[in-house]
Short mmCIF file of C-alpha atoms in Angstrom, two decimals:
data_model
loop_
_atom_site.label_atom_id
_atom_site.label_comp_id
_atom_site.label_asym_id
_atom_site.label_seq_id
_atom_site.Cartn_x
_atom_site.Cartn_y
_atom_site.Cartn_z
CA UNK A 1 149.74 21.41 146.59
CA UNK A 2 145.71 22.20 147.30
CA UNK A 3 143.90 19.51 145.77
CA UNK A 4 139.95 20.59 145.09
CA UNK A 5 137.38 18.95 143.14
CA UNK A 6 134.10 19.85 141.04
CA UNK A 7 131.05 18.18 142.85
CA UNK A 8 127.30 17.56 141.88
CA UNK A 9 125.77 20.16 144.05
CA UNK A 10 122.48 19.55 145.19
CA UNK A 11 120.71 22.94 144.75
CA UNK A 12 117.24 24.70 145.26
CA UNK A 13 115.05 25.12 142.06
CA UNK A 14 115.62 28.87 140.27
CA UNK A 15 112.52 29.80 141.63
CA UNK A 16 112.90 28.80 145.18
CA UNK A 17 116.62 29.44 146.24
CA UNK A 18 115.57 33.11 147.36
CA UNK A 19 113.42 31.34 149.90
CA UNK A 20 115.48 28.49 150.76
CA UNK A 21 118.51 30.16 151.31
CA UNK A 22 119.05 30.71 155.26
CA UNK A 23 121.71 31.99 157.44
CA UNK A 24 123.56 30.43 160.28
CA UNK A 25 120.68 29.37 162.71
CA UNK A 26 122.30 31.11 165.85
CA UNK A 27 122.29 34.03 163.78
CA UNK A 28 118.80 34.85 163.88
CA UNK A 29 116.89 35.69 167.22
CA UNK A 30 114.18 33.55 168.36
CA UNK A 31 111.49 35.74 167.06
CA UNK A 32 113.10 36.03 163.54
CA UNK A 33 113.35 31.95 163.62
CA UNK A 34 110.20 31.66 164.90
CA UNK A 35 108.54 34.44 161.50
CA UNK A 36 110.90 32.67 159.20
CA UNK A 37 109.86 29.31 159.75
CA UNK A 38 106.13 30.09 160.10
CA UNK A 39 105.53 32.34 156.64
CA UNK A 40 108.11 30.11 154.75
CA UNK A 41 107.88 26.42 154.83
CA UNK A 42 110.68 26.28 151.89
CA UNK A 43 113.25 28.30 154.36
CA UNK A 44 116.23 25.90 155.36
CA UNK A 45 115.85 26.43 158.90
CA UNK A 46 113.13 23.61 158.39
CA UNK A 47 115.45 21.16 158.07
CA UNK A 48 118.04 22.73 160.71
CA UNK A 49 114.99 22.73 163.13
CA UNK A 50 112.91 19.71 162.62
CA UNK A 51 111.01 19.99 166.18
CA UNK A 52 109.52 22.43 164.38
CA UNK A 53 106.62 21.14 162.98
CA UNK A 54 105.65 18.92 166.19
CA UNK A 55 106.04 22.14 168.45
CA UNK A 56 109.06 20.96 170.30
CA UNK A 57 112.68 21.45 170.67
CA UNK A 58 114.49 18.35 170.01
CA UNK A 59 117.99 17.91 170.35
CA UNK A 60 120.75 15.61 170.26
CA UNK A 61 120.76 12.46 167.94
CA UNK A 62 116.98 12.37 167.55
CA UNK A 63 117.38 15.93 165.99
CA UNK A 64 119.95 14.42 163.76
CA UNK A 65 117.44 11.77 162.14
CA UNK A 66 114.88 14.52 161.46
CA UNK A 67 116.84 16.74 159.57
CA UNK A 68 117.93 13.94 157.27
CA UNK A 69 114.42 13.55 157.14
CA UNK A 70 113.25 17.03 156.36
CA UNK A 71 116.61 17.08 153.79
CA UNK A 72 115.14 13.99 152.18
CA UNK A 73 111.59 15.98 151.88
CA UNK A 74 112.77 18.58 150.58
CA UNK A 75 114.11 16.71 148.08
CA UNK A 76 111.18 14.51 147.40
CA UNK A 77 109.24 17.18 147.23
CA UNK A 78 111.58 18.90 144.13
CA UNK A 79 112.61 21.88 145.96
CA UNK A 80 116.05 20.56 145.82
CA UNK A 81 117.38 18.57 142.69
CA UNK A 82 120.63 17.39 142.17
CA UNK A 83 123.27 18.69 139.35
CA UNK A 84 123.63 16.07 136.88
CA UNK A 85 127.91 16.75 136.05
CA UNK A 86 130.18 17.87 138.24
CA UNK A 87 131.07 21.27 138.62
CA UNK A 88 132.69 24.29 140.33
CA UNK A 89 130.36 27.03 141.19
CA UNK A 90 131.33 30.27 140.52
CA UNK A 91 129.50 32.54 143.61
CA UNK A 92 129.63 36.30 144.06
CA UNK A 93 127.98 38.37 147.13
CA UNK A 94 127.67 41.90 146.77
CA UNK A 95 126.47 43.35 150.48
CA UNK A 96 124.00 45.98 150.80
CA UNK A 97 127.14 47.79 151.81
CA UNK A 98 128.57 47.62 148.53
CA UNK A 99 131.42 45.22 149.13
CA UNK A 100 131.87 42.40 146.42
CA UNK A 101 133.11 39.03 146.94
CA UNK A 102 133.81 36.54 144.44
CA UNK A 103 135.23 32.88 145.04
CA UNK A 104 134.77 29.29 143.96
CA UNK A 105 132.56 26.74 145.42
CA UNK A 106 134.24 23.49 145.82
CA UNK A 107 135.22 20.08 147.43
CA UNK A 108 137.91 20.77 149.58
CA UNK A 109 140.43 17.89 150.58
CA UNK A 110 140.25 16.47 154.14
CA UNK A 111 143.95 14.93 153.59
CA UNK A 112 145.17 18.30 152.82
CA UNK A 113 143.57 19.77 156.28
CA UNK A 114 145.66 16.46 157.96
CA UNK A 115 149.04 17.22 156.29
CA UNK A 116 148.69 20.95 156.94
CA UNK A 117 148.06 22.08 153.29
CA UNK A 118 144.85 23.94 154.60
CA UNK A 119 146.26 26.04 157.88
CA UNK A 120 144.25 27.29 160.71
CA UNK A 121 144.60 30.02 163.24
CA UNK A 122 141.87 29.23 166.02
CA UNK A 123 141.89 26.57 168.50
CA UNK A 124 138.78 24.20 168.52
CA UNK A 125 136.55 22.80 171.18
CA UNK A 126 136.65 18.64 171.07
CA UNK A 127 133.61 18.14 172.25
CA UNK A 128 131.71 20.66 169.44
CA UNK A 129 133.87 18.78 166.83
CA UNK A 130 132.56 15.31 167.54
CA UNK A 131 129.18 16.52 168.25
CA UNK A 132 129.25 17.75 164.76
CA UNK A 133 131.04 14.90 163.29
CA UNK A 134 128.36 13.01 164.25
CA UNK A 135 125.69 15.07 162.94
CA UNK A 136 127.75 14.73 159.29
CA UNK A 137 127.75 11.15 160.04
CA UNK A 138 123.97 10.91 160.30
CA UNK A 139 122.28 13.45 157.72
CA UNK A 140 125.31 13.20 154.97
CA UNK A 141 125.99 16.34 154.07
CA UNK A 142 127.45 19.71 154.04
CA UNK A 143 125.37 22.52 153.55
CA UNK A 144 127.20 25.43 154.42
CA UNK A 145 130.83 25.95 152.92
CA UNK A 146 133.83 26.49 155.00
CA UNK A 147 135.59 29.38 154.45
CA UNK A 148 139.20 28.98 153.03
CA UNK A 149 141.68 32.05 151.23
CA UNK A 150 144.41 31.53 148.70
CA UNK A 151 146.85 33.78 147.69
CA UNK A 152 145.96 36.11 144.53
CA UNK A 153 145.92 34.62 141.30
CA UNK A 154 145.45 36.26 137.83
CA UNK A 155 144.78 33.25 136.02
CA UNK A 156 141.53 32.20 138.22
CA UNK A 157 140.75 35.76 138.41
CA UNK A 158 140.31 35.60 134.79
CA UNK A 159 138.33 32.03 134.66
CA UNK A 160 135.81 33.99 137.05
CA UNK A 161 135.73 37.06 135.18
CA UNK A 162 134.95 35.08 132.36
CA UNK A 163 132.62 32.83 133.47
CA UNK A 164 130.28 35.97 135.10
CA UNK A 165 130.16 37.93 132.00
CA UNK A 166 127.24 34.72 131.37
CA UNK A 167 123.66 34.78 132.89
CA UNK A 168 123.89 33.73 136.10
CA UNK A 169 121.89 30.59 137.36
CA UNK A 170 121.19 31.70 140.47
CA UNK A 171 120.15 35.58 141.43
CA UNK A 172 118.47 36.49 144.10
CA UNK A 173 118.60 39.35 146.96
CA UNK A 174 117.53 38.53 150.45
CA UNK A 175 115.57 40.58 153.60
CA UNK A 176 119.52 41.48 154.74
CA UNK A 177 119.73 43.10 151.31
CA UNK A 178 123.09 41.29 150.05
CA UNK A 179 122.69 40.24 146.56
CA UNK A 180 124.04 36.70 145.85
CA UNK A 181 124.86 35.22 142.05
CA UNK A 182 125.91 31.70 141.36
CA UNK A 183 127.36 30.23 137.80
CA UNK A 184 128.33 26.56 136.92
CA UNK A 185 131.79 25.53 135.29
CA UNK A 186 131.91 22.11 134.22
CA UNK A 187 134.12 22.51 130.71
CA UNK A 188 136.21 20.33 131.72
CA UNK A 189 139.28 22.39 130.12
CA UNK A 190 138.38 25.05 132.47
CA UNK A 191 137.70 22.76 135.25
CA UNK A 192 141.18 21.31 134.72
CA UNK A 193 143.08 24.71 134.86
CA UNK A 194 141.41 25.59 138.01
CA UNK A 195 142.73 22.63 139.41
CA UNK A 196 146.33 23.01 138.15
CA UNK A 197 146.31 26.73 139.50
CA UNK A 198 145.33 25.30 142.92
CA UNK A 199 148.01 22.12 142.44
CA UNK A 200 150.29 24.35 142.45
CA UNK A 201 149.66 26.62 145.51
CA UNK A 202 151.48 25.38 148.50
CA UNK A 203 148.89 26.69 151.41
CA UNK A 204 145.33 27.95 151.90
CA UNK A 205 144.08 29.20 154.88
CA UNK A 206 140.63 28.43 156.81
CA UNK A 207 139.23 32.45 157.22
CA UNK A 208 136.48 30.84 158.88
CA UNK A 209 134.63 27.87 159.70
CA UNK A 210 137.20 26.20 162.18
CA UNK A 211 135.00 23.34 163.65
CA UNK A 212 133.51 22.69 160.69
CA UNK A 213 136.67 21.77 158.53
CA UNK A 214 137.64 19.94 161.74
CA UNK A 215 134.78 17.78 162.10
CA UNK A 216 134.62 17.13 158.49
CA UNK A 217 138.04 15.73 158.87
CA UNK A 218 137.19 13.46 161.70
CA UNK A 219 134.23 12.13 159.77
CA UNK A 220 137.03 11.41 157.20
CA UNK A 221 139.00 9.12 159.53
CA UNK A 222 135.83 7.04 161.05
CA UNK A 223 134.52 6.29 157.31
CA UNK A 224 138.40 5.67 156.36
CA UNK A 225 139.36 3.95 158.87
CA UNK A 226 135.91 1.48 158.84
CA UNK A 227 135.67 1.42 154.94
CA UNK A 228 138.11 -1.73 154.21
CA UNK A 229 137.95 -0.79 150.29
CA UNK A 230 138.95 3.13 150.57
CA UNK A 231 140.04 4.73 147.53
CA UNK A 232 140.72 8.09 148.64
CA UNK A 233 138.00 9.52 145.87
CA UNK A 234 135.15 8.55 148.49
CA UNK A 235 132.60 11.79 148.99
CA UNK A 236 134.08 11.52 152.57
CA UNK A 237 137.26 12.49 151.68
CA UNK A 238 136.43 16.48 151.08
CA UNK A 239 134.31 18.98 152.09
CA UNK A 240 132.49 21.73 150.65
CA UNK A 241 134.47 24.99 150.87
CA UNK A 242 134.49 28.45 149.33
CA UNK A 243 137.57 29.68 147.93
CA UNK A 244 138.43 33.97 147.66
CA UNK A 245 141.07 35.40 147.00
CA UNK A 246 142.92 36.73 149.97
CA UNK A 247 142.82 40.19 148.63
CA UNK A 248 138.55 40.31 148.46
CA UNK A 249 138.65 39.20 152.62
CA UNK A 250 137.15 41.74 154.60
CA UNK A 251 138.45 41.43 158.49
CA UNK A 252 137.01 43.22 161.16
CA UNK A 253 137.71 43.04 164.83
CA UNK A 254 135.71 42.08 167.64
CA UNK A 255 135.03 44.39 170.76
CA UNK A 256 135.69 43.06 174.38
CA UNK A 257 132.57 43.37 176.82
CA UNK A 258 133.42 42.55 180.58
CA UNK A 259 130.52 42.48 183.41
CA UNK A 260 133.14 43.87 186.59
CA UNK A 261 136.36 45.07 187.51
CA UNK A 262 137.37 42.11 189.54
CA UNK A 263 136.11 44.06 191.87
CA UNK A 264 138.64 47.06 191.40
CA UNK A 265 137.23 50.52 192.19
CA UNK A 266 137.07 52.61 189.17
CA UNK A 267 140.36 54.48 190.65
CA UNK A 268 142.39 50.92 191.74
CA UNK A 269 141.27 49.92 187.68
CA UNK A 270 142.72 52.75 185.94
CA UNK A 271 145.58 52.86 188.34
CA UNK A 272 146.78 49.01 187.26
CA UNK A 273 145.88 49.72 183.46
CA UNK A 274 148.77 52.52 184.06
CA UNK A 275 151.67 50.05 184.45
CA UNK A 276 151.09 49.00 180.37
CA UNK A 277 149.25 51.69 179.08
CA UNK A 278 149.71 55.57 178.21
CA UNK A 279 145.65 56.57 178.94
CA UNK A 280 144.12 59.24 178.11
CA UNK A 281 140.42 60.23 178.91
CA UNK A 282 138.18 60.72 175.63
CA UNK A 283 135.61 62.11 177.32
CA UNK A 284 131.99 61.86 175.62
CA UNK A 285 133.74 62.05 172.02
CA UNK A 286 133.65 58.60 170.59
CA UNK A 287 137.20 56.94 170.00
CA UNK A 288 138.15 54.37 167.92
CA UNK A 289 141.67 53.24 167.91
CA UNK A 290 143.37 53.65 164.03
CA UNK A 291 146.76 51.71 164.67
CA UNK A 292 147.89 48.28 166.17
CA UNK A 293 148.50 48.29 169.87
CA UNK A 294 145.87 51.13 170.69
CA UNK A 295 142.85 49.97 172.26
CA UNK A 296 139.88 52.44 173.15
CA UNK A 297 138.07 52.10 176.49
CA UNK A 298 134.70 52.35 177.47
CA UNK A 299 133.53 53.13 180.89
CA UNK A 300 131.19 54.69 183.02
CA UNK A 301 129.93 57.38 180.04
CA UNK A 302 133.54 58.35 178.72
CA UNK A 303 135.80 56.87 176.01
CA UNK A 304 139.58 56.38 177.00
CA UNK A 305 142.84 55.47 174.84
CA UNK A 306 145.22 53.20 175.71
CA UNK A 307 148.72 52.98 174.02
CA UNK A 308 151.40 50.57 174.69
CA UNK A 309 153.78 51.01 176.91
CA UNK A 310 156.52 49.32 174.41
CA UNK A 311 159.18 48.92 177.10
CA UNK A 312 156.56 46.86 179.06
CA UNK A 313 155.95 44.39 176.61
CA UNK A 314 158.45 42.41 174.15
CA UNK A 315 156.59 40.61 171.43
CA UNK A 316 158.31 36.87 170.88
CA UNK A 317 156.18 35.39 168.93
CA UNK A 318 153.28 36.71 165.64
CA UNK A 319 150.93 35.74 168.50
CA UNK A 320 151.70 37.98 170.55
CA UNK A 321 151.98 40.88 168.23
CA UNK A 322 147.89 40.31 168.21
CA UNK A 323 146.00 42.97 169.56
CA UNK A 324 143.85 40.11 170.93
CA UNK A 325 146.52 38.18 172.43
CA UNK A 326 147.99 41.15 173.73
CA UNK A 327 144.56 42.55 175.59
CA UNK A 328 144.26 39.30 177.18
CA UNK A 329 148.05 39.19 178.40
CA UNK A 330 147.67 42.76 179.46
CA UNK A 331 144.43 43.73 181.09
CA UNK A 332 141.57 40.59 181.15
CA UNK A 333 143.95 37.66 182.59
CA UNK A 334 146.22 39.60 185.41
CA UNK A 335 143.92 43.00 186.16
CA UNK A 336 140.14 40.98 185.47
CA UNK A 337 140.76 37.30 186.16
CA UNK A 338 139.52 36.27 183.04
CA UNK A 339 141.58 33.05 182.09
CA UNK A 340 138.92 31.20 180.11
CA UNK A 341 137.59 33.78 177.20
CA UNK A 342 135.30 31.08 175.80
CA UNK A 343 133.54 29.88 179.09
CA UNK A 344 133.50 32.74 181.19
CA UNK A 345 130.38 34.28 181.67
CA UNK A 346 131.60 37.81 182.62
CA UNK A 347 133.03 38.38 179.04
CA UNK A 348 131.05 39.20 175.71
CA UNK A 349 131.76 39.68 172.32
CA UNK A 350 130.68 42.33 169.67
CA UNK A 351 131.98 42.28 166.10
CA UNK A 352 133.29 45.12 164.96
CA UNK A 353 131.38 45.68 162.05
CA UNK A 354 128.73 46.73 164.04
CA UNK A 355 130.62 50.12 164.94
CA UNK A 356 130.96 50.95 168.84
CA UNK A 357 127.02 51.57 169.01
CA UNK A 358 126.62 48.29 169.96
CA UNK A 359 128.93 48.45 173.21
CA UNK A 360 128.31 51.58 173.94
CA UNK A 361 124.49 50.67 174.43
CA UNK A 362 125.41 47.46 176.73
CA UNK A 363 127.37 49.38 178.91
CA UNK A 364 124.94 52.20 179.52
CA UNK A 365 122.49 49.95 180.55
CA UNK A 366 124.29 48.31 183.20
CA UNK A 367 124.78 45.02 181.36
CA UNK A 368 128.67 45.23 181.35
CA UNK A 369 130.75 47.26 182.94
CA UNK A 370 133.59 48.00 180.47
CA UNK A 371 134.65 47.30 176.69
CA UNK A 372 137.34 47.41 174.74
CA UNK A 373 137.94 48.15 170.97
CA UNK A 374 141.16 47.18 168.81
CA UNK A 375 142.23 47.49 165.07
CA UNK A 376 141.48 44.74 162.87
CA UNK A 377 144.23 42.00 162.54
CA UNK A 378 145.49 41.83 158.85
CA UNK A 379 145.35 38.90 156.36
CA UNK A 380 149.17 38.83 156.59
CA UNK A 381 149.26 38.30 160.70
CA UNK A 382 146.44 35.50 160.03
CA UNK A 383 148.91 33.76 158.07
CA UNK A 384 151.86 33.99 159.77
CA UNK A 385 150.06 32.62 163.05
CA UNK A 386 149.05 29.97 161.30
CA UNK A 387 151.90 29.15 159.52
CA UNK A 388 153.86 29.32 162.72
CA UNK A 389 151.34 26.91 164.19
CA UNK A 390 150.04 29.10 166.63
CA UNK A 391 146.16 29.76 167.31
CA UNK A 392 144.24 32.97 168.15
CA UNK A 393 142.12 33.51 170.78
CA UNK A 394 138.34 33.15 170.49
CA UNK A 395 136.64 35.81 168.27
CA UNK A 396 139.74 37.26 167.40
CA UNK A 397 138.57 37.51 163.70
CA UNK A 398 134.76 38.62 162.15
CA UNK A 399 135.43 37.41 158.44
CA UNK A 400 133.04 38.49 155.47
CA UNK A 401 131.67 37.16 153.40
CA UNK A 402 129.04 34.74 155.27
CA UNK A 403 127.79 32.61 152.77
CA UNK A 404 123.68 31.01 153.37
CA UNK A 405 122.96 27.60 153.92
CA UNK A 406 121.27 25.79 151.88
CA UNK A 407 121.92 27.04 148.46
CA UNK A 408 124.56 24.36 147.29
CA UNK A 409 124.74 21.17 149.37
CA UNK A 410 127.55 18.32 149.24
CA UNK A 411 126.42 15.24 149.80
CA UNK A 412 128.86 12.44 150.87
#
């Protein structure tokens, strides 16, 4: 049973939340930060980066004091007010590539992500969870929601269906050229049969947002755990998520970039990839691998395939069924040495989405040495990974949609 619940969302005025509205702050380079938060003093990433405004980069629990500050600004100021009932919020993202998304803003339960109710698929880094659990502690809010699916369900389908055929509250397009639309549903008969529909689904899945779900939850064990009259109905107890349907995911892969060949002549490299892999050589023609268990190969100007050598490899487990599970078993831990894929420096990560161009160039220029593209993993092997309590590796996943920061905000 998913338990969610209608919040008061503090929001950005109509006429602001085009400018307010950020991205993820590591998303941006430093010259983008650097226009966005010089021609826009209502952008987000003023409260994400309060060293801005004394010229300095400050960091650590100092920076966590001056974004409350800037948050409380911003709210002194009017440019954020808060809803006066509690509601879901209705959101839809259509991408300047013409994909749609539409899903349900809400407060998520932390006691659900304990008992296993939400399920996750990546491993997280302790340290980057309390870090983060103390920056929740301090400024006292969420601003960005966590990703979670659900399976598909035709009666919520229809309470969102019916709820956009209304004037949106929000509408706005941004620079990236995604168009985002938010609506409010606080009749509370409506509000009550979303919540049934979600009593009565057994799991939901974190698509993305790992360390943020898990830092919410430690949050919710310090302010339990000190707070001698908890209720359970505390602000602390959830955090804010955004619910799709599992169907209106979009997964893409992410390519593998790797600096060396451990050093491996070119000959010695191809030569060890032979005990797992069928390889052929592509040539110039670009390749991109159309089934699980092929992986395309760039390196030194030509495009390779590599299939499976099936009697090489057993698959025991859904993990290891994972294309990348199965590239790290195979080639980067026993042919490159690569045993940590977060930490080590000779690996690099591309999202699929971004095509091959993106490797390709890298490796021309001499700044890696080879890459590796894979198929997408499916919604289905998310699930059964995480339902068999197993994790992925590191960027096995690029999820859409990314919401913005900034435009709701749940304060607990």
């Amino acid at each position: 049973m998913a338990k969610i619940n209608p919040f008061k969302a503090v929001r950005p005025t109509r006429d602001k939340v085009s400018l307010v509205a950020a991205r993820s702050y590591q998303s941006y380079t430093k010259d983008q930060r650097e226009a966005r938060l010089r021609d826009n003093p209502f952008s987000f990433l003023h409260i994400v980066n309060p060293g801005y405004r004394f010229d300095k980069e400050v960091s650590g629990k100092a920076r966590y004091g001056l974004v409350k500050n800037r948050y409380l600004e911003f709210k002194e100021e009017g440019i954020f007010t808060q809803d006066q009932t509690s509601s879901f919020y209705i959101y839809r993202i259509v991408n300047r590539d013409g994909d749609m998304f539409n899903g349900i803003i809400a407060a998520a339960s932390a006691e659900d992500y304990e008992n296993d109710v939400i399920k996750k698929h990546e491993d997280t880094l302790a340290f980057k969870e309390i870090v983060f659990k103390d920056y929740l502690k301090t400024v006292g809010f969420n601003a960005e929601p966590v990703l979670l699916t659900y399976p598909n369900n035709d009666i919520i389908d229809n309470i969102i269906t019916k709820v956009q055929q209304k004037r949106a509250e929000f509408e706005f397009t941004t620079t990236y050229r995604d168009t985002h639309y938010l609506w409010l549903v606080n009749d509370i008969e409506m509000v009550k049969t979303i919540q049934q529909q979600f009593e009565n689904i057994p799991t939901i899945y974190i698509a993305d947002g790992h360390h943020r779900s898990a830092s919410s939850y430690l949050l919710y064990k310090d302010l339990k755990n000190s707070n001698p009259n908890h209720s359970g109905e505390e602000g602390y107890n959830f955090f804010m998520s955004y619910l799709i349907p599992e169907s209106n995911l979009k997964i893409y892969e992410f390519n593998r970039l790797v600096k060396d060949l451990n050093g491996l002549s070119k000959e010695e490299f191809l030569i060890k990839l032979d005990e797992y892999y069928r390889i052929e050589n592509r040539g110039k023609t670009p390749y991109k691998p159309s089934k699980a268990h092929h992986f395309s190969m760039y390196l030194d100007g030509e495009f390779y395939s590599l299939y499976l050598r099936k009697s090489q490899y057993t698959f025991e487990t859904s993990l290891e069924a994972l294309d990348a599970q199965l590239l790290y078993k195979t080639i980067l831990k026993p042919i490159l040495d690569i045993h940590d894929l977060r930490n080590d420096e000779r690996i690099s990560y591309s999202h699929g989405k971004n095509d091959i161009v993106e490797m390709v160039n890298k490796i021309d220029n001499k700044t890696y040495k080879v890459g590796f593209g894979m198929v997408p993993a499916t919604i289905e092997q998310v699930k059964q990974i995480a339902n068999d309590g197993l994790k992925m590796p590191p960027k096995s996943t690029y999820v859409l949609p990314k919401l913005r920061s900034g435009v709701t905000i749940y304060e607990f």
